[in-house]
CSV table of N, CA and C in Angstrom, one decimal:
chain,number,residue,atom,x,y,z
K,24,MET,N,-25.0,33.4,59.3
K,24,MET,CA,-25.6,34.7,59.0
K,24,MET,C,-25.0,35.2,57.7
K,25,VAL,N,-25.9,35.7,56.9
K,25,VAL,CA,-25.4,36.2,55.6
K,25,VAL,C,-25.3,37.7,55.7
K,26,GLN,N,-24.2,38.2,55.3
K,26,GLN,CA,-24.0,39.7,55.4
K,26,GLN,C,-24.0,40.2,54.0
K,27,LEU,N,-24.9,41.1,53.7
K,27,LEU,CA,-25.0,41.7,52.4
K,27,LEU,C,-24.3,43.1,52.4
K,28,THR,N,-23.5,43.3,51.4
K,28,THR,CA,-22.8,44.5,51.3
K,28,THR,C,-23.1,45.2,49.9
K,29,ARG,N,-23.5,46.4,50.0
K,29,ARG,CA,-23.8,47.1,48.8
K,29,ARG,C,-22.6,47.9,48.3
K,30,GLU,N,-22.2,47.7,47.1
K,30,GLU,CA,-21.1,48.5,46.5
K,30,GLU,C,-21.7,49.7,45.8
K,31,ASN,N,-21.0,50.8,46.0
K,31,ASN,CA,-21.4,52.0,45.3
K,31,ASN,C,-20.9,52.0,43.9
K,32,ARG,N,-21.8,51.7,42.9
K,32,ARG,CA,-21.3,51.6,41.6
K,32,ARG,C,-21.3,52.9,40.8
K,33,SER,N,-21.9,54.0,41.4
K,33,SER,CA,-21.9,55.3,40.8
K,33,SER,C,-20.8,56.1,41.3
K,34,LYS,N,-20.3,57.1,40.5
K,34,LYS,CA,-19.2,57.9,40.9
K,34,LYS,C,-19.3,59.2,40.1
K,35,PHE,N,-18.5,60.1,40.5
K,35,PHE,CA,-18.3,61.4,39.9
K,35,PHE,C,-17.1,61.3,38.9
K,36,VAL,N,-17.2,62.0,37.8
K,36,VAL,CA,-16.1,62.0,36.9
K,36,VAL,C,-15.7,63.4,36.5
K,37,LYS,N,-14.4,63.6,36.3
K,37,LYS,CA,-13.9,64.9,35.9
K,37,LYS,C,-13.8,64.9,34.4
K,38,VAL,N,-14.5,65.7,33.6
K,38,VAL,CA,-14.5,65.7,32.2
K,38,VAL,C,-14.0,67.0,31.6
K,39,LYS,N,-13.5,67.0,30.4
K,39,LYS,CA,-13.0,68.2,29.7
K,39,LYS,C,-14.0,68.4,28.5
K,40,CYS,N,-14.5,69.6,28.4
K,40,CYS,CA,-15.4,70.0,27.3
K,40,CYS,C,-14.7,70.0,26.0
K,41,PRO,N,-15.3,69.3,25.0
K,41,PRO,CA,-14.6,69.3,23.7
K,41,PRO,C,-14.5,70.6,22.9
K,42,ASP,N,-15.4,71.6,23.3
K,42,ASP,CA,-15.4,72.8,22.6
K,42,ASP,C,-14.5,73.9,23.2
K,43,CYS,N,-14.6,74.1,24.6
K,43,CYS,CA,-13.9,75.2,25.2
K,43,CYS,C,-12.8,74.7,26.1
K,44,GLU,N,-12.6,73.4,26.3
K,44,GLU,CA,-11.6,72.8,27.1
K,44,GLU,C,-11.8,73.1,28.6
K,45,ASN,N,-13.0,73.4,29.0
K,45,ASN,CA,-13.2,73.7,30.4
K,45,ASN,C,-13.3,72.3,31.1
K,46,GLU,N,-12.7,72.2,32.3
K,46,GLU,CA,-12.8,71.0,33.1
K,46,GLU,C,-14.0,71.1,34.1
K,47,GLN,N,-14.8,70.1,34.2
K,47,GLN,CA,-16.0,70.1,35.1
K,47,GLN,C,-16.2,68.7,35.7
K,48,ILE,N,-16.8,68.7,36.9
K,48,ILE,CA,-17.1,67.4,37.5
K,48,ILE,C,-18.6,67.2,37.4
K,49,ILE,N,-18.9,65.9,36.9
K,49,ILE,CA,-20.3,65.6,36.6
K,49,ILE,C,-20.5,64.2,37.2
K,50,PHE,N,-21.8,63.8,37.4
K,50,PHE,CA,-22.2,62.5,37.9
K,50,PHE,C,-22.3,61.6,36.8
K,51,ASP,N,-21.8,60.3,36.9
K,51,ASP,CA,-21.8,59.4,35.7
K,51,ASP,C,-23.2,58.8,35.5
K,52,ARG,N,-24.1,58.9,36.4
K,52,ARG,CA,-25.5,58.4,36.3
K,52,ARG,C,-26.5,59.6,36.3
K,53,ALA,N,-26.2,60.6,35.6
K,53,ALA,CA,-27.0,61.8,35.5
K,53,ALA,C,-28.4,61.5,35.0
K,54,CYS,N,-29.4,62.1,35.6
K,54,CYS,CA,-30.8,61.8,35.1
K,54,CYS,C,-31.3,63.0,34.3
K,55,THR,N,-30.6,64.1,34.2
K,55,THR,CA,-30.9,65.2,33.4
K,55,THR,C,-29.7,65.6,32.5
K,56,PRO,N,-30.0,66.2,31.4
K,56,PRO,CA,-28.8,66.6,30.5
K,56,PRO,C,-27.9,67.5,31.2
K,57,VAL,N,-26.6,67.3,31.0
K,57,VAL,CA,-25.6,68.1,31.7
K,57,VAL,C,-24.9,69.0,30.6
K,58,ASP,N,-24.9,70.3,30.8
K,58,ASP,CA,-24.3,71.2,29.8
K,58,ASP,C,-23.0,71.8,30.5
K,59,CYS,N,-22.1,72.3,29.6
K,59,CYS,CA,-20.9,73.0,30.1
K,59,CYS,C,-21.3,74.3,30.7
K,60,ILE,N,-20.7,74.7,31.8
K,60,ILE,CA,-21.1,75.9,32.5
K,60,ILE,C,-20.5,77.1,31.8
K,61,VAL,N,-19.5,76.9,30.9
K,61,VAL,CA,-18.9,78.1,30.2
K,61,VAL,C,-19.5,78.3,28.8
K,62,CYS,N,-19.6,77.3,28.0
K,62,CYS,CA,-20.0,77.5,26.6
K,62,CYS,C,-21.4,76.9,26.3
K,63,GLY,N,-22.0,76.1,27.2
K,63,GLY,CA,-23.3,75.6,27.0
K,63,GLY,C,-23.4,74.3,26.2
K,64,SER,N,-22.2,73.7,25.8
K,64,SER,CA,-22.2,72.5,25.0
K,64,SER,C,-22.7,71.3,25.9
K,65,ASN,N,-23.4,70.4,25.2
K,65,ASN,CA,-23.9,69.2,25.9
K,65,ASN,C,-22.7,68.2,26.3
K,66,LEU,N,-22.6,67.9,27.6
K,66,LEU,CA,-21.5,67.0,28.0
K,66,LEU,C,-22.0,65.6,28.3
K,67,ALA,N,-23.3,65.4,28.7
K,67,ALA,CA,-23.8,64.1,29.0
K,67,ALA,C,-25.3,64.1,28.8
K,68,THR,N,-25.9,63.0,28.3
K,68,THR,CA,-27.3,62.9,28.2
K,68,THR,C,-27.7,61.6,28.9
K,69,PRO,N,-28.9,61.7,29.6
K,69,PRO,CA,-29.3,60.5,30.4
K,69,PRO,C,-29.8,59.4,29.5
K,70,THR,N,-29.6,58.1,29.9
K,70,THR,CA,-30.1,57.0,29.2
K,70,THR,C,-30.9,56.0,30.0
K,71,GLY,N,-31.2,56.3,31.2
K,71,GLY,CA,-31.9,55.4,32.1
K,71,GLY,C,-31.1,54.7,33.1
K,72,GLY,N,-29.8,54.6,32.8
K,72,GLY,CA,-28.8,54.0,33.7
K,72,GLY,C,-27.6,55.0,33.8
K,73,LYS,N,-26.5,54.5,33.3
K,73,LYS,CA,-25.4,55.4,33.2
K,73,LYS,C,-25.6,56.4,32.1
K,74,ALA,N,-25.2,57.6,32.3
K,74,ALA,CA,-25.4,58.7,31.3
K,74,ALA,C,-24.4,58.5,30.1
K,75,GLN,N,-24.8,58.9,29.0
K,75,GLN,CA,-23.9,58.8,27.8
K,75,GLN,C,-23.0,60.1,27.9
K,76,ILE,N,-21.7,59.9,28.2
K,76,ILE,CA,-20.8,61.1,28.4
K,76,ILE,C,-20.2,61.4,27.0
K,77,LYS,N,-20.4,62.6,26.5
K,77,LYS,CA,-19.8,63.0,25.2
K,77,LYS,C,-18.5,63.7,25.3
K,78,ALA,N,-18.1,64.0,26.5
K,78,ALA,CA,-16.8,64.7,26.7
K,78,ALA,C,-15.7,63.7,27.1
K,79,GLU,N,-14.5,64.2,27.1
K,79,GLU,CA,-13.3,63.4,27.4
K,79,GLU,C,-13.2,63.2,28.9
K,80,ILE,N,-13.2,62.0,29.4
K,80,ILE,CA,-13.1,61.7,30.8
K,80,ILE,C,-11.6,61.8,31.2
K,81,ILE,N,-11.4,62.7,32.2
K,81,ILE,CA,-10.0,62.9,32.7
K,81,ILE,C,-9.7,61.9,33.8
K,82,THR,N,-10.5,62.0,34.9
K,82,THR,CA,-10.3,61.1,36.0
K,82,THR,C,-11.7,60.7,36.6
K,83,ALA,N,-11.7,59.5,37.3
K,83,ALA,CA,-12.9,59.1,38.0
K,83,ALA,C,-12.7,59.3,39.5
K,84,LEU,N,-13.5,60.1,40.1
K,84,LEU,CA,-13.4,60.4,41.5
K,84,LEU,C,-14.2,59.3,42.3
K,85,GLU,N,-13.6,58.9,43.4
K,85,GLU,CA,-14.3,57.9,44.3
K,85,GLU,C,-15.0,58.5,45.4
C-alpha cells in the first residue's frame, strides 16, 4: 500500500516594513497585493506562486 503525504509548503511570515518599521504577519503565497496597515507601503506582490516579498523577513511561522 502506498501512503501519500502532502507537505504544507506555504507558511505565514512576519515582516518588517522598510518605511515605517511596522511588523506585520503576511502569507508567503499571497494572491493579492499586500500593503502595510500603517503607512500603505507595498510589502508583497503576487507572482502566480510565491509572492515577491519586498519587506525584510523577520521569522517564518509554521
